[in-house]
PDB file of C-alpha atoms and ligand atoms in Angstrom:
ATOM      1  CA  UNK A  30       5.665  14.025  14.512  1.00 71.00           C
ATOM      2  CA  UNK A  31       6.510  10.573  13.023  1.00 85.00           C
ATOM      3  CA  UNK A  32       8.430   7.911  15.074  1.00 94.00           C
ATOM      4  CA  UNK A  33      12.275   8.133  14.607  1.00 97.00           C
ATOM      5  CA  UNK A  34      13.624   5.428  12.299  1.00 98.00           C
ATOM      6  CA  UNK A  35      15.970   2.959  13.833  1.00 98.00           C
ATOM      7  CA  UNK A  36      18.978   2.500  11.422  1.00 98.00           C
ATOM      8  CA  UNK A  37      22.000   0.475  12.237  1.00 98.00           C
ATOM      9  CA  UNK A  38      25.423   0.697  10.622  1.00 99.00           C
ATOM     10  CA  UNK A  39      27.417  -2.395   9.746  1.00 98.00           C
ATOM     11  CA  UNK A  40      31.236  -1.765   9.243  1.00 98.00           C
ATOM     12  CA  UNK A  41      33.276  -3.938   7.003  1.00 98.00           C
ATOM     13  CA  UNK A  42      36.734  -3.336   8.511  1.00 98.00           C
ATOM     14  CA  UNK A  43      38.032  -4.589  11.945  1.00 97.00           C
ATOM     15  CA  UNK A  44      41.107  -2.226  11.835  1.00 97.00           C
ATOM     16  CA  UNK A  45      41.483  -0.101  14.933  1.00 97.00           C
ATOM     17  CA  UNK A  46      42.201   3.048  12.954  1.00 98.00           C
ATOM     18  CA  UNK A  47      39.696   2.136  10.313  1.00 98.00           C
ATOM     19  CA  UNK A  48      38.402   5.114   8.176  1.00 98.00           C
ATOM     20  CA  UNK A  49      35.192   3.242   7.558  1.00 98.00           C
ATOM     21  CA  UNK A  50      34.578   2.612  11.238  1.00 98.00           C
ATOM     22  CA  UNK A  51      35.336   6.344  12.043  1.00 98.00           C
ATOM     23  CA  UNK A  52      32.832   7.382   9.333  1.00 98.00           C
ATOM     24  CA  UNK A  53      30.175   5.153  10.745  1.00 98.00           C
ATOM     25  CA  UNK A  54      30.845   6.486  14.250  1.00 98.00           C
ATOM     26  CA  UNK A  55      30.245   9.908  12.947  1.00 98.00           C
ATOM     27  CA  UNK A  56      27.008   9.424  11.081  1.00 98.00           C
ATOM     28  CA  UNK A  57      24.805  10.561  13.911  1.00 98.00           C
ATOM     29  CA  UNK A  58      26.366  14.111  13.370  1.00 98.00           C
ATOM     30  CA  UNK A  59      24.614  14.235   9.920  1.00 98.00           C
ATOM     31  CA  UNK A  60      21.405  12.161  10.492  1.00 98.00           C
ATOM     32  CA  UNK A  61      18.239  13.806   9.843  1.00 98.00           C
ATOM     33  CA  UNK A  62      15.762  14.604  12.732  1.00 97.00           C
ATOM     34  CA  UNK A  63      13.738  11.616  12.004  1.00 97.00           C
ATOM     35  CA  UNK A  64      16.519   9.002  12.128  1.00 98.00           C
ATOM     36  CA  UNK A  65      18.610   7.427  14.906  1.00 98.00           C
ATOM     37  CA  UNK A  66      21.802   5.688  13.729  1.00 98.00           C
ATOM     38  CA  UNK A  67      23.522   3.256  16.024  1.00 98.00           C
ATOM     39  CA  UNK A  68      26.222   0.500  15.550  1.00 98.00           C
ATOM     40  CA  UNK A  69      25.034  -3.031  14.705  1.00 98.00           C
ATOM     41  CA  UNK A  70      26.119  -5.871  16.878  1.00 98.00           C
ATOM     42  CA  UNK A  71      29.516  -7.172  15.724  1.00 97.00           C
ATOM     43  CA  UNK A  72      30.128  -9.928  13.241  1.00 98.00           C
ATOM     44  CA  UNK A  73      33.763 -10.488  14.518  1.00 94.00           C
ATOM     45  CA  UNK A  74      33.000 -13.877  16.150  1.00 92.00           C
ATOM     46  CA  UNK A  75      31.352 -15.434  13.063  1.00 97.00           C
ATOM     47  CA  UNK A  76      33.147 -18.549  11.898  1.00 97.00           C
ATOM     48  CA  UNK A  77      33.961 -19.209   8.252  1.00 98.00           C
ATOM     49  CA  UNK A  78      30.657 -20.364   6.732  1.00 98.00           C
ATOM     50  CA  UNK A  79      30.250 -24.142   6.310  1.00 97.00           C
ATOM     51  CA  UNK A  80      26.941 -25.655   5.388  1.00 97.00           C
ATOM     52  CA  UNK A  81      27.988 -28.842   7.505  1.00 97.00           C
ATOM     53  CA  UNK A  82      28.254 -26.737  10.619  1.00 95.00           C
ATOM     54  CA  UNK A  83      24.978 -24.998   9.880  1.00 96.00           C
ATOM     55  CA  UNK A  84      23.407 -28.453   9.508  1.00 96.00           C
ATOM     56  CA  UNK A  85      24.906 -30.036  12.646  1.00 96.00           C
ATOM     57  CA  UNK A  86      25.303 -27.195  15.249  1.00 95.00           C
ATOM     58  CA  UNK A  87      23.061 -24.675  13.704  1.00 96.00           C
ATOM     59  CA  UNK A  88      23.588 -20.918  13.630  1.00 97.00           C
ATOM     60  CA  UNK A  89      26.140 -19.314  15.950  1.00 97.00           C
ATOM     61  CA  UNK A  90      24.622 -17.031  18.583  1.00 97.00           C
ATOM     62  CA  UNK A  91      26.325 -14.012  17.073  1.00 98.00           C
ATOM     63  CA  UNK A  92      24.701 -14.575  13.717  1.00 98.00           C
ATOM     64  CA  UNK A  93      21.334 -14.742  15.399  1.00 98.00           C
ATOM     65  CA  UNK A  94      22.036 -11.613  17.464  1.00 98.00           C
ATOM     66  CA  UNK A  95      22.973  -9.608  14.356  1.00 98.00           C
ATOM     67  CA  UNK A  96      20.108 -10.937  12.262  1.00 98.00           C
ATOM     68  CA  UNK A  97      17.702  -9.899  15.060  1.00 98.00           C
ATOM     69  CA  UNK A  98      19.098  -6.505  15.091  1.00 98.00           C
ATOM     70  CA  UNK A  99      18.701  -6.156  11.334  1.00 98.00           C
ATOM     71  CA  UNK A 100      15.098  -7.464  11.428  1.00 98.00           C
ATOM     72  CA  UNK A 101      14.217  -4.983  14.014  1.00 98.00           C
ATOM     73  CA  UNK A 102      15.897  -2.108  12.276  1.00 98.00           C
ATOM     74  CA  UNK A 103      14.033   0.147   9.808  1.00 98.00           C
ATOM     75  CA  UNK A 104      17.124   0.373   7.740  1.00 98.00           C
ATOM     76  CA  UNK A 105      20.769  -0.704   7.357  1.00 99.00           C
ATOM     77  CA  UNK A 106      23.808   1.311   6.353  1.00 99.00           C
ATOM     78  CA  UNK A 107      26.899  -0.613   5.245  1.00 99.00           C
ATOM     79  CA  UNK A 108      30.150   1.402   5.718  1.00 99.00           C
ATOM     80  CA  UNK A 109      32.842  -0.593   4.373  1.00 98.00           C
ATOM     81  CA  UNK A 110      36.199  -0.669   2.497  1.00 98.00           C
ATOM     82  CA  UNK A 111      36.822  -2.372  -0.901  1.00 98.00           C
ATOM     83  CA  UNK A 112      39.165  -5.398  -0.771  1.00 98.00           C
ATOM     84  CA  UNK A 113      40.631  -6.409  -4.170  1.00 98.00           C
ATOM     85  CA  UNK A 114      37.762  -4.736  -5.993  1.00 97.00           C
ATOM     86  CA  UNK A 115      35.046  -6.495  -3.948  1.00 98.00           C
ATOM     87  CA  UNK A 116      33.320  -6.943  -0.545  1.00 98.00           C
ATOM     88  CA  UNK A 117      35.885  -7.580   2.257  1.00 98.00           C
ATOM     89  CA  UNK A 118      35.933 -11.348   2.986  1.00 98.00           C
ATOM     90  CA  UNK A 119      34.856 -11.000   6.556  1.00 98.00           C
ATOM     91  CA  UNK A 120      31.829  -8.914   5.728  1.00 98.00           C
ATOM     92  CA  UNK A 121      30.992 -11.212   2.796  1.00 98.00           C
ATOM     93  CA  UNK A 122      31.177 -14.201   5.227  1.00 98.00           C
ATOM     94  CA  UNK A 123      28.904 -12.411   7.596  1.00 98.00           C
ATOM     95  CA  UNK A 124      26.372 -11.821   4.849  1.00 98.00           C
ATOM     96  CA  UNK A 125      26.668 -15.463   3.754  1.00 98.00           C
ATOM     97  CA  UNK A 126      25.690 -16.702   7.272  1.00 98.00           C
ATOM     98  CA  UNK A 127      22.828 -14.191   7.495  1.00 98.00           C
ATOM     99  CA  UNK A 128      21.576 -15.217   4.155  1.00 98.00           C
ATOM    100  CA  UNK A 129      20.964 -18.790   5.201  1.00 98.00           C
ATOM    101  CA  UNK A 130      18.562 -17.984   8.011  1.00 98.00           C
ATOM    102  CA  UNK A 131      14.901 -18.939   7.526  1.00 95.00           C
ATOM    103  CA  UNK A 132      13.551 -15.471   8.261  1.00 97.00           C
ATOM    104  CA  UNK A 133      16.298 -13.947   6.015  1.00 98.00           C
ATOM    105  CA  UNK A 134      16.914 -10.529   7.570  1.00 98.00           C
ATOM    106  CA  UNK A 135      17.783  -8.531   4.477  1.00 98.00           C
ATOM    107  CA  UNK A 136      14.469  -9.424   2.800  1.00 98.00           C
ATOM    108  CA  UNK A 137      12.779  -6.072   1.790  1.00 98.00           C
ATOM    109  CA  UNK A 138      15.152  -4.216   4.050  1.00 98.00           C
ATOM    110  CA  UNK A 139      16.059  -0.577   3.127  1.00 98.00           C
ATOM    111  CA  UNK A 140      19.890  -0.640   2.678  1.00 98.00           C
ATOM    112  CA  UNK A 141      22.308   2.230   2.041  1.00 99.00           C
ATOM    113  CA  UNK A 142      26.047   1.911   1.241  1.00 99.00           C
ATOM    114  CA  UNK A 143      29.079   4.128   1.987  1.00 99.00           C
ATOM    115  CA  UNK A 144      32.704   3.313   1.374  1.00 98.00           C
ATOM    116  CA  UNK A 145      36.063   4.854   2.223  1.00 98.00           C
ATOM    117  CA  UNK A 146      39.201   3.615   0.585  1.00 98.00           C
ATOM    118  CA  UNK A 147      42.893   4.454   0.237  1.00 97.00           C
ATOM    119  CA  UNK A 148      42.574   4.524  -3.593  1.00 95.00           C
ATOM    120  CA  UNK A 149      40.950   7.221  -5.596  1.00 96.00           C
ATOM    121  CA  UNK A 150      37.863   5.170  -6.656  1.00 97.00           C
ATOM    122  CA  UNK A 151      36.340   5.298  -3.090  1.00 98.00           C
ATOM    123  CA  UNK A 152      35.041   1.702  -3.206  1.00 98.00           C
ATOM    124  CA  UNK A 153      32.879   1.997  -6.313  1.00 98.00           C
ATOM    125  CA  UNK A 154      33.577  -1.581  -7.459  1.00 98.00           C
ATOM    126  CA  UNK A 155      32.860  -2.990  -4.073  1.00 98.00           C
ATOM    127  CA  UNK A 156      29.569  -1.178  -3.964  1.00 98.00           C
ATOM    128  CA  UNK A 157      28.350  -2.803  -7.148  1.00 98.00           C
ATOM    129  CA  UNK A 158      29.448  -6.093  -5.844  1.00 98.00           C
ATOM    130  CA  UNK A 159      27.555  -5.473  -2.579  1.00 98.00           C
ATOM    131  CA  UNK A 160      24.469  -4.253  -4.523  1.00 98.00           C
ATOM    132  CA  UNK A 161      24.550  -7.505  -6.443  1.00 98.00           C
ATOM    133  CA  UNK A 162      24.472  -9.653  -3.281  1.00 98.00           C
ATOM    134  CA  UNK A 163      21.630  -7.428  -1.940  1.00 98.00           C
ATOM    135  CA  UNK A 164      19.727  -8.204  -5.168  1.00 98.00           C
ATOM    136  CA  UNK A 165      19.796 -12.018  -4.414  1.00 98.00           C
ATOM    137  CA  UNK A 166      18.739 -11.246  -0.757  1.00 98.00           C
ATOM    138  CA  UNK A 167      15.845  -9.044  -2.026  1.00 98.00           C
ATOM    139  CA  UNK A 168      16.891  -5.981  -0.038  1.00 98.00           C
ATOM    140  CA  UNK A 169      15.859  -2.557  -1.192  1.00 98.00           C
ATOM    141  CA  UNK A 170      19.086  -0.781  -1.853  1.00 98.00           C
ATOM    142  CA  UNK A 171      18.974   3.020  -1.943  1.00 98.00           C
ATOM    143  CA  UNK A 172      20.459   4.519  -5.169  1.00 98.00           C
ATOM    144  CA  UNK A 173      21.685   8.063  -5.142  1.00 98.00           C
ATOM    145  CA  UNK A 174      23.565   9.972  -3.953  1.00 98.00           C
ATOM    146  CA  UNK A 175      26.264   7.304  -3.711  1.00 98.00           C
ATOM    147  CA  UNK A 176      28.968   7.865  -1.114  1.00 98.00           C
ATOM    148  CA  UNK A 177      32.638   7.093  -2.374  1.00 98.00           C
ATOM    149  CA  UNK A 178      35.294   8.564  -0.082  1.00 98.00           C
ATOM    150  CA  UNK A 179      38.533   8.183  -2.104  1.00 98.00           C
ATOM    151  CA  UNK A 180      42.073   8.980  -0.878  1.00 98.00           C
ATOM    152  CA  UNK A 181      40.697   8.618   2.634  1.00 98.00           C
ATOM    153  CA  UNK A 182      43.998   9.626   4.296  1.00 98.00           C
ATOM    154  CA  UNK A 183      43.470  13.176   3.135  1.00 98.00           C
ATOM    155  CA  UNK A 184      39.925  13.497   4.342  1.00 98.00           C
ATOM    156  CA  UNK A 185      40.131  12.302   7.859  1.00 98.00           C
ATOM    157  CA  UNK A 186      42.115  14.026  10.640  1.00 98.00           C
ATOM    158  CA  UNK A 187      45.250  12.041  11.226  1.00 96.00           C
ATOM    159  CA  UNK A 188      44.952  11.775  14.955  1.00 97.00           C
ATOM    160  CA  UNK A 189      41.254  12.106  15.787  1.00 98.00           C
ATOM    161  CA  UNK A 190      39.910  10.438  12.553  1.00 98.00           C
ATOM    162  CA  UNK A 191      37.365  13.192  12.319  1.00 98.00           C
ATOM    163  CA  UNK A 192      35.869  13.205   8.705  1.00 98.00           C
ATOM    164  CA  UNK A 193      36.581  16.790   7.508  1.00 98.00           C
ATOM    165  CA  UNK A 194      35.834  16.734   3.837  1.00 98.00           C
ATOM    166  CA  UNK A 195      33.184  19.470   3.307  1.00 98.00           C
ATOM    167  CA  UNK A 196      31.817  18.101  -0.049  1.00 98.00           C
ATOM    168  CA  UNK A 197      31.739  14.557   1.438  1.00 98.00           C
ATOM    169  CA  UNK A 198      29.748  15.732   4.446  1.00 98.00           C
ATOM    170  CA  UNK A 199      27.258  17.470   2.136  1.00 98.00           C
ATOM    171  CA  UNK A 200      26.693  14.300   0.017  1.00 98.00           C
ATOM    172  CA  UNK A 201      26.473  12.121   3.216  1.00 98.00           C
ATOM    173  CA  UNK A 202      23.754  14.584   4.690  1.00 98.00           C
ATOM    174  CA  UNK A 203      21.942  14.401   1.403  1.00 98.00           C
ATOM    175  CA  UNK A 204      22.213  10.598   1.341  1.00 98.00           C
ATOM    176  CA  UNK A 205      20.812  10.171   4.824  1.00 98.00           C
ATOM    177  CA  UNK A 206      17.963  12.623   4.162  1.00 98.00           C
ATOM    178  CA  UNK A 207      17.172  10.676   0.992  1.00 98.00           C
ATOM    179  CA  UNK A 208      17.440   7.333   2.835  1.00 98.00           C
ATOM    180  CA  UNK A 209      14.899   8.464   5.432  1.00 98.00           C
ATOM    181  CA  UNK A 210      12.292   9.410   2.743  1.00 98.00           C
ATOM    182  CA  UNK A 211      12.962   6.165   0.887  1.00 98.00           C
ATOM    183  CA  UNK A 212      12.619   4.001   4.071  1.00 98.00           C
ATOM    184  CA  UNK A 213       9.366   5.802   5.122  1.00 98.00           C
ATOM    185  CA  UNK A 214       8.000   5.320   1.685  1.00 97.00           C
ATOM    186  CA  UNK A 215       8.682   1.581   1.819  1.00 96.00           C
ATOM    187  CA  UNK A 216       7.532   0.996   5.393  1.00 94.00           C
ATOM    188  CA  UNK A 217       4.670   3.580   5.560  1.00 93.00           C
ATOM    189  CA  UNK A 218       6.083   4.815   9.001  1.00 94.00           C
TER     190      UNK A 218
HETATM  191  C1  FMN B 301      43.215  -6.973   1.443  1.00 84.36           C
HETATM  192  C2  FMN B 301      43.087  -5.458   1.051  1.00 84.36           C
HETATM  193  C3  FMN B 301      42.682  -5.180  -0.161  1.00 84.36           C
HETATM  194  C4  FMN B 301      42.485  -3.848  -0.731  1.00 84.36           C
HETATM  195  N1  FMN B 301      41.974  -3.641  -1.871  1.00 84.36           N
HETATM  196  C5  FMN B 301      41.594  -2.365  -2.268  1.00 84.36           C
HETATM  197  C6  FMN B 301      40.936  -2.195  -3.431  1.00 84.36           C
HETATM  198  O1  FMN B 301      40.461  -3.045  -4.163  1.00 84.36           O
HETATM  199  N2  FMN B 301      40.599  -0.897  -3.704  1.00 84.36           N
HETATM  200  C7  FMN B 301      40.937   0.289  -2.900  1.00 84.36           C
HETATM  201  O2  FMN B 301      40.623   1.301  -3.206  1.00 84.36           O
HETATM  202  N3  FMN B 301      41.675  -0.007  -1.781  1.00 84.36           N
HETATM  203  C8  FMN B 301      42.030  -1.329  -1.428  1.00 84.36           C
HETATM  204  N4  FMN B 301      42.670  -1.496  -0.280  1.00 84.36           N
HETATM  205  C9  FMN B 301      43.136  -0.415   0.581  1.00 84.36           C
HETATM  206  C10 FMN B 301      42.050  -0.009   1.462  1.00 84.36           C
HETATM  207  O3  FMN B 301      41.120   0.816   0.768  1.00 84.36           O
HETATM  208  C11 FMN B 301      42.486   0.798   2.658  1.00 84.36           C
HETATM  209  O4  FMN B 301      43.491   0.004   3.481  1.00 84.36           O
HETATM  210  C12 FMN B 301      41.490   1.305   3.577  1.00 84.36           C
HETATM  211  O5  FMN B 301      42.002   2.257   4.546  1.00 84.36           O
HETATM  212  C13 FMN B 301      40.732   0.175   4.342  1.00 84.36           C
HETATM  213  O6  FMN B 301      39.579   0.632   4.976  1.00 84.36           O
HETATM  214  P1  FMN B 301      39.665   0.963   6.497  1.00 84.36           P
HETATM  215  O7  FMN B 301      40.521   2.047   6.773  1.00 84.36           O
HETATM  216  O8  FMN B 301      38.186   1.009   6.971  1.00 84.36           O
HETATM  217  O9  FMN B 301      40.281  -0.281   7.196  1.00 84.36           O
HETATM  218  C14 FMN B 301      42.842  -2.866   0.187  1.00 84.36           C
HETATM  219  C15 FMN B 301      43.393  -3.090   1.486  1.00 84.36           C
HETATM  220  C16 FMN B 301      43.496  -4.472   1.890  1.00 84.36           C
HETATM  221  C17 FMN B 301      43.894  -4.649   3.248  1.00 84.36           C
END
């Protein structure tokens, strides 16, 4: 049997009760046999990007740690809300830091996207914003099925934050299976 793929999830929300963080935590339940999904190291400690800081003190340790985890991963799954129709600022700042590294970690990296939002669109506008950034970074972004969890409050258990939307679980399972195939095709693994 082929080696299991090492896939890491990067969450775009820092909120304790985050639906996106809850979804990312539950992904191992729906991962295919050949994939092992774990949480990426945090971007919480990244300062606001400033090219002067980069040029004087270099890259913060946390940026190097996350970059290294991305380089070592076979694939990356972003699980993130939409803020004001785009990528949440904290996550965008993290991507901006990572993008300036010499051995840019998203280069030719298989990437999948999922989003959960309070509104009905489920983060569609943010996903196209994130895809756009990934084009510049020359990542290989997986296409369909796309995962948009709209009206999140109705789809997660209020106390445990268990994701309980049957149709959503079916799509996520399909996406992860498709992402495994896609990643193996690209890596030859
Ligand atoms: C700054 C900010 C901007 C937001 N903008 C949007 C938006 O553009 N579209 C949307 O559907 N929801 C928007 N929301 C609502 C979020 O979808 C909702 O708070 C969601 O639960 C956040 O994800 P989380 O639970 O993972 O923290 C916004 C929330 C915040 C705090």
